[in-house]
Amino acid sequence: MDTPAELGEFLRTRRAALRPEDIGLATYGGQRRVPGLRREELARLAGVSVAYYTRLEQGQSGNASDGVLDALARALRLSPDEHAHLRNLARPVRPAHPERRAAARPARVRPGVRQLVAAMGDVPAVVLDHRYDVLDWNPLGHALIAGHLDADAPHRPAARPNSQRLLFLDPHARELYPRWGVESRRAVSALRLAAGEHPDDQQLAALVGELTMKSPEFAALWARHPVRACTSGTKELHHPLVGAVTLSFEMLRAPAADGTAQSVLAFSAEPGSPSEAALRLLSTTLAAAPPPPVVPERVEHDRQGPTVR
């Protein structure tokens, strides 16, 4: 991704979102030519020169100090997630060996994490990587969010579902999430944060490009540059088998075999609620269904020894 351009876009969107009266600046009436703060107003608030801030917004200064970034974050009233995103864009972490990116292996889930997710029988659980590719799920997790897909798809790298792609391009998601607008804003906010943390991830950049071309809703949201880590909250679903369900979710970080960030997305319902009853009904429905065909495990050998897929 073009990190300097991303930095400029992020600063402009946040500068445009602040009104002079929000921070106590006098406007003296009249028509302002730009929405939000002017560059010189923000520079004065942050205690930097207008020339320096202009270079930063134009992507021409790659050595901003912590003090400058912290001052800009205060002036722009950034949230902690936005502050971290600003740091990632201003001083992106580059891989020590860029030539290895093209040869990167597909992400793998550690056997212990896969075993843990499988053991969470009454808890819908899904394993996601930083691109939001689905690396694994247990039967209830699969049935809850993507029962129309092949249950074995996450175990085949070429066929792995991606939760962002499903949300914006799969009609099933429009029916599954009655508050689709809330889900879409939350998804793009999290993907923006991931893009800032992994500026050299070509597959992530390709995903953003694909969604921008194929989904006008995604393109419009992406242009607003929302940033927020969505690690917990509530989801409302209208499941085709059990109807309306309101679930809490938690994103739990799990160590990955290849060093990349992976998370276990786990859902739960309030005890004694209709949603808990709906989850039990979904679990009972799965138990009554015929078992899926057994897929032989594939064993791949690398320098660290055999890995079961």
PDB file of C-alpha atoms in Angstrom:
ATOM      1  CA  MET A   1       0.000   0.000   0.000  1.00  0.00           C
ATOM      2  CA  ASP A   2       1.101   3.605  -0.620  1.00  0.00           C
ATOM      3  CA  THR A   3       1.735   4.513   3.010  1.00  0.00           C
ATOM      4  CA  PRO A   4       2.606   8.229   2.492  1.00  0.00           C
ATOM      5  CA  ALA A   5      -0.625   8.705   0.526  1.00  0.00           C
ATOM      6  CA  GLU A   6      -2.561   6.842   3.226  1.00  0.00           C
ATOM      7  CA  LEU A   7      -1.062   9.117   5.890  1.00  0.00           C
ATOM      8  CA  GLY A   8      -2.103  12.245   3.984  1.00  0.00           C
ATOM      9  CA  GLU A   9      -5.600  10.932   3.423  1.00  0.00           C
ATOM     10  CA  PHE A  10      -5.991  10.018   7.091  1.00  0.00           C
ATOM     11  CA  LEU A  11      -4.850  13.465   8.275  1.00  0.00           C
ATOM     12  CA  ARG A  12      -7.127  15.240   5.802  1.00  0.00           C
ATOM     13  CA  THR A  13     -10.206  13.236   6.806  1.00  0.00           C
ATOM     14  CA  ARG A  14      -9.578  13.919  10.496  1.00  0.00           C
ATOM     15  CA  ARG A  15      -8.817  17.601   9.902  1.00  0.00           C
ATOM     16  CA  ALA A  16     -12.039  17.964   7.900  1.00  0.00           C
ATOM     17  CA  ALA A  17     -14.033  16.352  10.711  1.00  0.00           C
ATOM     18  CA  LEU A  18     -13.089  19.052  13.261  1.00  0.00           C
ATOM     19  CA  ARG A  19     -14.975  22.351  13.262  1.00  0.00           C
ATOM     20  CA  PRO A  20     -13.209  25.492  14.525  1.00  0.00           C
ATOM     21  CA  GLU A  21     -15.869  26.031  17.186  1.00  0.00           C
ATOM     22  CA  ASP A  22     -15.263  22.499  18.489  1.00  0.00           C
ATOM     23  CA  ILE A  23     -11.817  23.541  19.666  1.00  0.00           C
ATOM     24  CA  GLY A  24     -12.561  27.139  20.635  1.00  0.00           C
ATOM     25  CA  LEU A  25     -11.333  28.916  17.493  1.00  0.00           C
ATOM     26  CA  ALA A  26     -13.137  32.101  16.491  1.00  0.00           C
ATOM     27  CA  THR A  27     -14.517  32.052  12.941  1.00  0.00           C
ATOM     28  CA  TYR A  28     -15.707  35.693  12.667  1.00  0.00           C
ATOM     29  CA  GLY A  29     -18.492  34.676  10.306  1.00  0.00           C
ATOM     30  CA  GLY A  30     -18.094  34.399   6.563  1.00  0.00           C
ATOM     31  CA  GLN A  31     -17.815  31.364   4.301  1.00  0.00           C
ATOM     32  CA  ARG A  32     -14.891  28.987   4.850  1.00  0.00           C
ATOM     33  CA  ARG A  33     -13.419  27.448   1.729  1.00  0.00           C
ATOM     34  CA  VAL A  34     -12.531  24.137   3.339  1.00  0.00           C
ATOM     35  CA  PRO A  35     -14.528  21.853   5.640  1.00  0.00           C
ATOM     36  CA  GLY A  36     -13.145  21.559   9.125  1.00  0.00           C
ATOM     37  CA  LEU A  37      -9.806  23.031  10.159  1.00  0.00           C
ATOM     38  CA  ARG A  38      -7.333  24.709   7.853  1.00  0.00           C
ATOM     39  CA  ARG A  39      -3.783  23.394   7.754  1.00  0.00           C
ATOM     40  CA  GLU A  40      -2.453  26.464   9.511  1.00  0.00           C
ATOM     41  CA  GLU A  41      -5.040  26.138  12.269  1.00  0.00           C
ATOM     42  CA  LEU A  42      -4.149  22.510  12.936  1.00  0.00           C
ATOM     43  CA  ALA A  43      -0.420  23.264  12.772  1.00  0.00           C
ATOM     44  CA  ARG A  44      -0.834  26.030  15.334  1.00  0.00           C
ATOM     45  CA  LEU A  45      -2.815  23.741  17.643  1.00  0.00           C
ATOM     46  CA  ALA A  46      -0.155  21.016  17.374  1.00  0.00           C
ATOM     47  CA  GLY A  47       2.748  23.429  17.801  1.00  0.00           C
ATOM     48  CA  VAL A  48       4.435  22.683  14.466  1.00  0.00           C
ATOM     49  CA  SER A  49       5.146  24.880  11.481  1.00  0.00           C
ATOM     50  CA  VAL A  50       2.641  25.058   8.656  1.00  0.00           C
ATOM     51  CA  ALA A  51       5.372  24.061   6.185  1.00  0.00           C
ATOM     52  CA  TYR A  52       6.261  20.966   8.191  1.00  0.00           C
ATOM     53  CA  TYR A  53       2.632  19.886   8.612  1.00  0.00           C
ATOM     54  CA  THR A  54       2.013  20.434   4.895  1.00  0.00           C
ATOM     55  CA  ARG A  55       4.946  18.179   4.015  1.00  0.00           C
ATOM     56  CA  LEU A  56       3.617  15.557   6.437  1.00  0.00           C
ATOM     57  CA  GLU A  57       0.138  15.659   4.909  1.00  0.00           C
ATOM     58  CA  GLN A  58       1.639  15.417   1.426  1.00  0.00           C
ATOM     59  CA  GLY A  59       3.679  12.371   2.403  1.00  0.00           C
ATOM     60  CA  GLN A  60       7.011  14.149   2.070  1.00  0.00           C
ATOM     61  CA  SER A  61       8.227  13.726   5.653  1.00  0.00           C
ATOM     62  CA  GLY A  62       8.918  10.225   6.921  1.00  0.00           C
ATOM     63  CA  ASN A  63      10.731  11.016  10.166  1.00  0.00           C
ATOM     64  CA  ALA A  64       8.050  12.524  12.379  1.00  0.00           C
ATOM     65  CA  SER A  65       8.969  12.251  16.057  1.00  0.00           C
ATOM     66  CA  ASP A  66       6.792  10.760  18.766  1.00  0.00           C
ATOM     67  CA  GLY A  67       6.292  14.252  20.138  1.00  0.00           C
ATOM     68  CA  VAL A  68       4.952  15.576  16.841  1.00  0.00           C
ATOM     69  CA  LEU A  69       2.644  12.606  16.338  1.00  0.00           C
ATOM     70  CA  ASP A  70       1.367  12.844  19.896  1.00  0.00           C
ATOM     71  CA  ALA A  71       0.707  16.566  19.453  1.00  0.00           C
ATOM     72  CA  LEU A  72      -1.191  15.949  16.228  1.00  0.00           C
ATOM     73  CA  ALA A  73      -3.220  13.189  17.891  1.00  0.00           C
ATOM     74  CA  ARG A  74      -4.201  15.572  20.696  1.00  0.00           C
ATOM     75  CA  ALA A  75      -5.057  18.385  18.293  1.00  0.00           C
ATOM     76  CA  LEU A  76      -7.155  16.093  16.120  1.00  0.00           C
ATOM     77  CA  ARG A  77      -8.739  14.455  19.174  1.00  0.00           C
ATOM     78  CA  LEU A  78      -7.857  10.993  17.938  1.00  0.00           C
ATOM     79  CA  SER A  79      -8.998   7.886  19.751  1.00  0.00           C
ATOM     80  CA  PRO A  80      -6.316   5.462  21.013  1.00  0.00           C
ATOM     81  CA  ASP A  81      -6.893   3.249  17.945  1.00  0.00           C
ATOM     82  CA  GLU A  82      -6.595   6.235  15.611  1.00  0.00           C
ATOM     83  CA  HIS A  83      -3.469   7.397  17.441  1.00  0.00           C
ATOM     84  CA  ALA A  84      -1.858   3.982  16.934  1.00  0.00           C
ATOM     85  CA  HIS A  85      -2.919   4.048  13.279  1.00  0.00           C
ATOM     86  CA  LEU A  86      -1.298   7.471  12.845  1.00  0.00           C
ATOM     87  CA  ARG A  87       1.979   6.082  14.193  1.00  0.00           C
ATOM     88  CA  ASN A  88       1.778   3.061  11.876  1.00  0.00           C
ATOM     89  CA  LEU A  89       1.255   5.274   8.827  1.00  0.00           C
ATOM     90  CA  ALA A  90       3.899   7.828   9.779  1.00  0.00           C
ATOM     91  CA  ARG A  91       6.554   5.217  10.589  1.00  0.00           C
ATOM     92  CA  PRO A  92       5.570   1.966   8.903  1.00  0.00           C
ATOM     93  CA  VAL A  93       7.411  -1.185   9.937  1.00  0.00           C
ATOM     94  CA  ARG A  94       9.036  -2.759   6.887  1.00  0.00           C
ATOM     95  CA  PRO A  95      10.021  -6.443   6.718  1.00  0.00           C
ATOM     96  CA  ALA A  96      13.707  -7.245   7.040  1.00  0.00           C
ATOM     97  CA  HIS A  97      13.583  -9.322   3.845  1.00  0.00           C
ATOM     98  CA  PRO A  98      11.010  -7.842   1.405  1.00  0.00           C
ATOM     99  CA  GLU A  99      11.935 -10.402  -1.239  1.00  0.00           C
ATOM    100  CA  ARG A 100      10.318 -13.130   0.890  1.00  0.00           C
ATOM    101  CA  ARG A 101       6.846 -11.617   0.630  1.00  0.00           C
ATOM    102  CA  ALA A 102       6.043 -13.215  -2.714  1.00  0.00           C
ATOM    103  CA  ALA A 103       6.984 -16.629  -1.396  1.00  0.00           C
ATOM    104  CA  ALA A 104       5.008 -16.337   1.833  1.00  0.00           C
ATOM    105  CA  ARG A 105       3.221 -19.544   2.792  1.00  0.00           C
ATOM    106  CA  PRO A 106      -0.500 -19.659   3.475  1.00  0.00           C
ATOM    107  CA  ALA A 107      -1.311 -19.009   7.119  1.00  0.00           C
ATOM    108  CA  ARG A 108      -1.610 -22.072   9.334  1.00  0.00           C
ATOM    109  CA  VAL A 109      -3.401 -22.620  12.611  1.00  0.00           C
ATOM    110  CA  ARG A 110      -1.416 -24.292  15.364  1.00  0.00           C
ATOM    111  CA  PRO A 111      -2.779 -27.753  16.247  1.00  0.00           C
ATOM    112  CA  GLY A 112      -3.429 -26.581  19.802  1.00  0.00           C
ATOM    113  CA  VAL A 113      -5.610 -23.681  18.624  1.00  0.00           C
ATOM    114  CA  ARG A 114      -7.508 -25.967  16.257  1.00  0.00           C
ATOM    115  CA  GLN A 115      -8.039 -28.432  19.089  1.00  0.00           C
ATOM    116  CA  LEU A 116      -9.267 -25.634  21.369  1.00  0.00           C
ATOM    117  CA  VAL A 117     -11.781 -24.347  18.804  1.00  0.00           C
ATOM    118  CA  ALA A 118     -13.060 -27.869  18.180  1.00  0.00           C
ATOM    119  CA  ALA A 119     -13.517 -28.381  21.924  1.00  0.00           C
ATOM    120  CA  MET A 120     -15.704 -25.269  22.169  1.00  0.00           C
ATOM    121  CA  GLY A 121     -18.680 -27.347  21.069  1.00  0.00           C
ATOM    122  CA  ASP A 122     -21.430 -25.135  22.512  1.00  0.00           C
ATOM    123  CA  VAL A 123     -19.625 -21.891  21.622  1.00  0.00           C
ATOM    124  CA  PRO A 124     -19.536 -20.705  17.987  1.00  0.00           C
ATOM    125  CA  ALA A 125     -15.870 -20.045  17.244  1.00  0.00           C
ATOM    126  CA  VAL A 126     -13.952 -18.922  14.152  1.00  0.00           C
ATOM    127  CA  VAL A 127     -10.190 -18.434  13.643  1.00  0.00           C
ATOM    128  CA  LEU A 128      -9.254 -15.386  11.539  1.00  0.00           C
ATOM    129  CA  ASP A 129      -5.918 -14.032  10.383  1.00  0.00           C
ATOM    130  CA  HIS A 130      -5.084 -10.320  10.046  1.00  0.00           C
ATOM    131  CA  ARG A 131      -6.627 -10.272   6.556  1.00  0.00           C
ATOM    132  CA  TYR A 132      -9.834 -11.745   8.014  1.00  0.00           C
ATOM    133  CA  ASP A 133      -9.385 -14.989   6.101  1.00  0.00           C
ATOM    134  CA  VAL A 134     -11.189 -17.825   7.874  1.00  0.00           C
ATOM    135  CA  LEU A 135      -8.499 -20.317   8.884  1.00  0.00           C
ATOM    136  CA  ASP A 136     -10.725 -22.607  10.914  1.00  0.00           C
ATOM    137  CA  TRP A 137     -14.131 -22.837  12.604  1.00  0.00           C
ATOM    138  CA  ASN A 138     -15.986 -25.311  14.704  1.00  0.00           C
ATOM    139  CA  PRO A 139     -19.298 -26.755  13.465  1.00  0.00           C
ATOM    140  CA  LEU A 140     -21.401 -24.229  15.388  1.00  0.00           C
ATOM    141  CA  GLY A 141     -19.280 -21.304  14.191  1.00  0.00           C
ATOM    142  CA  HIS A 142     -19.612 -22.497  10.604  1.00  0.00           C
ATOM    143  CA  ALA A 143     -23.372 -22.992  10.924  1.00  0.00           C
ATOM    144  CA  LEU A 144     -23.837 -19.589  12.525  1.00  0.00           C
ATOM    145  CA  ILE A 145     -22.053 -17.314  10.055  1.00  0.00           C
ATOM    146  CA  ALA A 146     -21.660 -19.276   6.818  1.00  0.00           C
ATOM    147  CA  GLY A 147     -23.643 -22.500   6.823  1.00  0.00           C
ATOM    148  CA  HIS A 148     -24.170 -22.146   3.082  1.00  0.00           C
ATOM    149  CA  LEU A 149     -20.432 -22.690   2.478  1.00  0.00           C
ATOM    150  CA  ASP A 150     -18.423 -25.911   2.486  1.00  0.00           C
ATOM    151  CA  ALA A 151     -17.410 -26.638   6.079  1.00  0.00           C
ATOM    152  CA  ASP A 152     -13.958 -27.788   4.939  1.00  0.00           C
ATOM    153  CA  ALA A 153     -13.210 -24.608   2.941  1.00  0.00           C
ATOM    154  CA  PRO A 154     -10.932 -22.996   5.593  1.00  0.00           C
ATOM    155  CA  HIS A 155      -8.611 -26.005   5.386  1.00  0.00           C
ATOM    156  CA  ARG A 156      -7.978 -25.399   1.663  1.00  0.00           C
ATOM    157  CA  PRO A 157      -5.970 -22.166   1.266  1.00  0.00           C
ATOM    158  CA  ALA A 158      -7.233 -21.524  -2.271  1.00  0.00           C
ATOM    159  CA  ALA A 159     -10.865 -21.813  -1.148  1.00  0.00           C
ATOM    160  CA  ARG A 160     -10.700 -20.060   2.214  1.00  0.00           C
ATOM    161  CA  PRO A 161     -13.595 -17.705   2.911  1.00  0.00           C
ATOM    162  CA  ASN A 162     -12.808 -14.142   3.881  1.00  0.00           C
ATOM    163  CA  SER A 163     -15.193 -12.486   6.329  1.00  0.00           C
ATOM    164  CA  GLN A 164     -14.813  -9.080   4.664  1.00  0.00           C
ATOM    165  CA  ARG A 165     -15.504 -10.511   1.223  1.00  0.00           C
ATOM    166  CA  LEU A 166     -18.512 -12.403   2.559  1.00  0.00           C
ATOM    167  CA  LEU A 167     -19.934  -9.298   4.204  1.00  0.00           C
ATOM    168  CA  PHE A 168     -19.713  -7.074   1.140  1.00  0.00           C
ATOM    169  CA  LEU A 169     -20.078  -9.494  -1.772  1.00  0.00           C
ATOM    170  CA  ASP A 170     -22.176 -12.442  -0.531  1.00  0.00           C
ATOM    171  CA  PRO A 171     -25.980 -11.886  -0.581  1.00  0.00           C
ATOM    172  CA  HIS A 172     -26.258 -14.259   2.387  1.00  0.00           C
ATOM    173  CA  ALA A 173     -24.649 -11.622   4.623  1.00  0.00           C
ATOM    174  CA  ARG A 174     -27.295  -9.053   3.721  1.00  0.00           C
ATOM    175  CA  GLU A 175     -29.931 -11.418   5.071  1.00  0.00           C
ATOM    176  CA  LEU A 176     -27.859 -12.619   8.016  1.00  0.00           C
ATOM    177  CA  TYR A 177     -27.159  -9.147   9.433  1.00  0.00           C
ATOM    178  CA  PRO A 178     -30.315  -7.012   9.776  1.00  0.00           C
ATOM    179  CA  ARG A 179     -28.078  -4.121  10.889  1.00  0.00           C
ATOM    180  CA  TRP A 180     -25.780  -4.546   7.902  1.00  0.00           C
ATOM    181  CA  GLY A 181     -24.715  -0.907   7.956  1.00  0.00           C
ATOM    182  CA  VAL A 182     -23.385  -1.274  11.496  1.00  0.00           C
ATOM    183  CA  GLU A 183     -21.518  -4.463  10.576  1.00  0.00           C
ATOM    184  CA  SER A 184     -20.023  -2.947   7.436  1.00  0.00           C
ATOM    185  CA  ARG A 185     -18.711   0.148   9.242  1.00  0.00           C
ATOM    186  CA  ARG A 186     -17.237  -2.035  11.962  1.00  0.00           C
ATOM    187  CA  ALA A 187     -15.587  -4.318   9.397  1.00  0.00           C
ATOM    188  CA  VAL A 188     -13.978  -1.502   7.395  1.00  0.00           C
ATOM    189  CA  SER A 189     -12.724   0.173  10.590  1.00  0.00           C
ATOM    190  CA  ALA A 190     -10.945  -3.031  11.609  1.00  0.00           C
ATOM    191  CA  LEU A 191      -9.555  -3.614   8.114  1.00  0.00           C
ATOM    192  CA  ARG A 192      -8.157  -0.070   8.017  1.00  0.00           C
ATOM    193  CA  LEU A 193      -6.300  -0.744  11.247  1.00  0.00           C
ATOM    194  CA  ALA A 194      -4.910  -4.005   9.841  1.00  0.00           C
ATOM    195  CA  ALA A 195      -3.788  -2.246   6.650  1.00  0.00           C
ATOM    196  CA  GLY A 196      -1.821   0.266   8.703  1.00  0.00           C
ATOM    197  CA  GLU A 197      -0.156  -2.513  10.685  1.00  0.00           C
ATOM    198  CA  HIS A 198       0.770  -4.483   7.537  1.00  0.00           C
ATOM    199  CA  PRO A 199       1.588  -1.898   4.829  1.00  0.00           C
ATOM    200  CA  ASP A 200       3.570  -4.377   2.702  1.00  0.00           C
ATOM    201  CA  ASP A 201       1.005  -7.179   2.666  1.00  0.00           C
ATOM    202  CA  GLN A 202       0.242  -7.622  -1.019  1.00  0.00           C
ATOM    203  CA  GLN A 203      -2.652 -10.016  -0.432  1.00  0.00           C
ATOM    204  CA  LEU A 204      -4.275  -7.531   1.925  1.00  0.00           C
ATOM    205  CA  ALA A 205      -3.831  -4.750  -0.627  1.00  0.00           C
ATOM    206  CA  ALA A 206      -5.365  -6.991  -3.302  1.00  0.00           C
ATOM    207  CA  LEU A 207      -8.371  -7.663  -1.055  1.00  0.00           C
ATOM    208  CA  VAL A 208      -8.918  -3.937  -0.534  1.00  0.00           C
ATOM    209  CA  GLY A 209      -8.629  -3.346  -4.276  1.00  0.00           C
ATOM    210  CA  GLU A 210     -11.108  -6.098  -5.070  1.00  0.00           C
ATOM    211  CA  LEU A 211     -13.676  -4.850  -2.568  1.00  0.00           C
ATOM    212  CA  THR A 212     -13.237  -1.243  -3.721  1.00  0.00           C
ATOM    213  CA  MET A 213     -13.952  -2.266  -7.323  1.00  0.00           C
ATOM    214  CA  LYS A 214     -16.841  -4.616  -6.607  1.00  0.00           C
ATOM    215  CA  SER A 215     -18.655  -2.901  -3.731  1.00  0.00           C
ATOM    216  CA  PRO A 216     -19.649   0.788  -3.865  1.00  0.00           C
ATOM    217  CA  GLU A 217     -20.558   0.576  -0.174  1.00  0.00           C
ATOM    218  CA  PHE A 218     -17.059  -0.607   0.714  1.00  0.00           C
ATOM    219  CA  ALA A 219     -15.445   2.061  -1.476  1.00  0.00           C
ATOM    220  CA  ALA A 220     -17.462   4.834   0.189  1.00  0.00           C
ATOM    221  CA  LEU A 221     -16.649   3.586   3.696  1.00  0.00           C
ATOM    222  CA  TRP A 222     -12.960   3.041   2.894  1.00  0.00           C
ATOM    223  CA  ALA A 223     -12.648   6.628   1.622  1.00  0.00           C
ATOM    224  CA  ARG A 224     -13.772   7.940   5.026  1.00  0.00           C
ATOM    225  CA  HIS A 225     -10.773   6.216   6.615  1.00  0.00           C
ATOM    226  CA  PRO A 226     -12.532   4.850   9.721  1.00  0.00           C
ATOM    227  CA  VAL A 227     -10.219   3.215  12.259  1.00  0.00           C
ATOM    228  CA  ARG A 228     -11.286   1.135  15.233  1.00  0.00           C
ATOM    229  CA  ALA A 229     -10.232  -2.175  16.750  1.00  0.00           C
ATOM    230  CA  CYS A 230     -13.393  -4.259  16.971  1.00  0.00           C
ATOM    231  CA  THR A 231     -12.361  -6.756  19.625  1.00  0.00           C
ATOM    232  CA  SER A 232     -15.655  -7.051  21.476  1.00  0.00           C
ATOM    233  CA  GLY A 233     -19.269  -6.046  21.178  1.00  0.00           C
ATOM    234  CA  THR A 234     -22.684  -7.287  20.163  1.00  0.00           C
ATOM    235  CA  LYS A 235     -23.948  -8.680  16.876  1.00  0.00           C
ATOM    236  CA  GLU A 236     -27.537  -9.000  15.784  1.00  0.00           C
ATOM    237  CA  LEU A 237     -28.242 -11.815  13.324  1.00  0.00           C
ATOM    238  CA  HIS A 238     -31.284 -13.201  11.574  1.00  0.00           C
ATOM    239  CA  HIS A 239     -30.290 -16.798  11.040  1.00  0.00           C
ATOM    240  CA  PRO A 240     -32.118 -18.770   8.319  1.00  0.00           C
ATOM    241  CA  LEU A 241     -32.671 -21.744  10.662  1.00  0.00           C
ATOM    242  CA  VAL A 242     -33.283 -20.241  14.111  1.00  0.00           C
ATOM    243  CA  GLY A 243     -34.353 -16.662  13.431  1.00  0.00           C
ATOM    244  CA  ALA A 244     -33.322 -13.566  15.387  1.00  0.00           C
ATOM    245  CA  VAL A 245     -30.238 -13.923  17.586  1.00  0.00           C
ATOM    246  CA  THR A 246     -28.338 -11.318  19.618  1.00  0.00           C
ATOM    247  CA  LEU A 247     -24.851 -12.437  20.596  1.00  0.00           C
ATOM    248  CA  SER A 248     -21.850 -10.984  22.352  1.00  0.00           C
ATOM    249  CA  PHE A 249     -18.492 -11.511  20.661  1.00  0.00           C
ATOM    250  CA  GLU A 250     -14.871 -11.449  21.780  1.00  0.00           C
ATOM    251  CA  MET A 251     -11.765 -11.487  19.588  1.00  0.00           C
ATOM    252  CA  LEU A 252      -9.052 -13.416  21.410  1.00  0.00           C
ATOM    253  CA  ARG A 253      -5.494 -13.174  20.093  1.00  0.00           C
ATOM    254  CA  ALA A 254      -3.836 -16.524  19.449  1.00  0.00           C
ATOM    255  CA  PRO A 255      -0.128 -17.080  18.704  1.00  0.00           C
ATOM    256  CA  ALA A 256       0.343 -18.230  15.122  1.00  0.00           C
ATOM    257  CA  ALA A 257       2.697 -20.831  13.733  1.00  0.00           C
ATOM    258  CA  ASP A 258       4.228 -18.354  11.257  1.00  0.00           C
ATOM    259  CA  GLY A 259       4.359 -15.334  13.555  1.00  0.00           C
ATOM    260  CA  THR A 260       1.393 -13.469  12.035  1.00  0.00           C
ATOM    261  CA  ALA A 261      -1.535 -12.224  14.065  1.00  0.00           C
ATOM    262  CA  GLN A 262      -4.483 -14.586  14.373  1.00  0.00           C
ATOM    263  CA  SER A 263      -7.618 -14.271  16.475  1.00  0.00           C
ATOM    264  CA  VAL A 264     -10.305 -16.592  17.764  1.00  0.00           C
ATOM    265  CA  LEU A 265     -13.721 -14.974  17.305  1.00  0.00           C
ATOM    266  CA  ALA A 266     -16.055 -16.476  19.903  1.00  0.00           C
ATOM    267  CA  PHE A 267     -19.776 -15.819  20.342  1.00  0.00           C
ATOM    268  CA  SER A 268     -21.970 -16.184  23.414  1.00  0.00           C
ATOM    269  CA  ALA A 269     -25.576 -15.507  24.377  1.00  0.00           C
ATOM    270  CA  GLU A 270     -26.972 -14.124  27.612  1.00  0.00           C
ATOM    271  CA  PRO A 271     -27.940 -17.030  29.893  1.00  0.00           C
ATOM    272  CA  GLY A 272     -31.655 -17.735  29.869  1.00  0.00           C
ATOM    273  CA  SER A 273     -32.285 -15.491  26.857  1.00  0.00           C
ATOM    274  CA  PRO A 274     -34.139 -16.402  23.636  1.00  0.00           C
ATOM    275  CA  SER A 275     -30.786 -16.133  21.863  1.00  0.00           C
ATOM    276  CA  GLU A 276     -29.317 -18.842  24.106  1.00  0.00           C
ATOM    277  CA  ALA A 277     -32.286 -21.047  23.248  1.00  0.00           C
ATOM    278  CA  ALA A 278     -31.729 -20.312  19.556  1.00  0.00           C
ATOM    279  CA  LEU A 279     -28.069 -21.377  19.815  1.00  0.00           C
ATOM    280  CA  ARG A 280     -29.096 -24.610  21.541  1.00  0.00           C
ATOM    281  CA  LEU A 281     -31.619 -25.238  18.767  1.00  0.00           C
ATOM    282  CA  LEU A 282     -28.927 -24.657  16.132  1.00  0.00           C
ATOM    283  CA  SER A 283     -26.597 -27.053  17.955  1.00  0.00           C
ATOM    284  CA  THR A 284     -29.346 -29.681  18.167  1.00  0.00           C
ATOM    285  CA  THR A 285     -30.064 -29.267  14.465  1.00  0.00           C
ATOM    286  CA  LEU A 286     -26.394 -29.871  13.672  1.00  0.00           C
ATOM    287  CA  ALA A 287     -26.294 -32.960  15.890  1.00  0.00           C
ATOM    288  CA  ALA A 288     -29.285 -34.431  14.047  1.00  0.00           C
ATOM    289  CA  ALA A 289     -27.755 -33.839  10.617  1.00  0.00           C
ATOM    290  CA  PRO A 290     -25.815 -36.648   8.896  1.00  0.00           C
ATOM    291  CA  PRO A 291     -22.067 -36.456   9.526  1.00  0.00           C
ATOM    292  CA  PRO A 292     -19.940 -34.871   6.779  1.00  0.00           C
ATOM    293  CA  PRO A 293     -17.619 -37.100   4.761  1.00  0.00           C
ATOM    294  CA  VAL A 294     -14.227 -37.689   6.330  1.00  0.00           C
ATOM    295  CA  VAL A 295     -11.502 -35.681   4.599  1.00  0.00           C
ATOM    296  CA  PRO A 296      -8.055 -37.310   4.843  1.00  0.00           C
ATOM    297  CA  GLU A 297      -5.446 -35.156   6.538  1.00  0.00           C
ATOM    298  CA  ARG A 298      -2.673 -33.855   4.345  1.00  0.00           C
ATOM    299  CA  VAL A 299       0.829 -33.849   5.716  1.00  0.00           C
ATOM    300  CA  GLU A 300       3.300 -31.306   4.372  1.00  0.00           C
ATOM    301  CA  HIS A 301       6.989 -31.402   5.192  1.00  0.00           C
ATOM    302  CA  ASP A 302       9.122 -28.355   5.745  1.00  0.00           C
ATOM    303  CA  ARG A 303      12.369 -27.609   7.551  1.00  0.00           C
ATOM    304  CA  GLN A 304      10.570 -27.676  10.890  1.00  0.00           C
ATOM    305  CA  GLY A 305       9.132 -31.115  10.304  1.00  0.00           C
ATOM    306  CA  PRO A 306       5.737 -32.413   9.177  1.00  0.00           C
ATOM    307  CA  THR A 307       2.684 -30.201   9.594  1.00  0.00           C
ATOM    308  CA  VAL A 308      -0.820 -31.679   9.574  1.00  0.00           C
ATOM    309  CA  ARG A 309      -3.323 -29.679   7.555  1.00  0.00           C
TER     310      ARG A 309
END
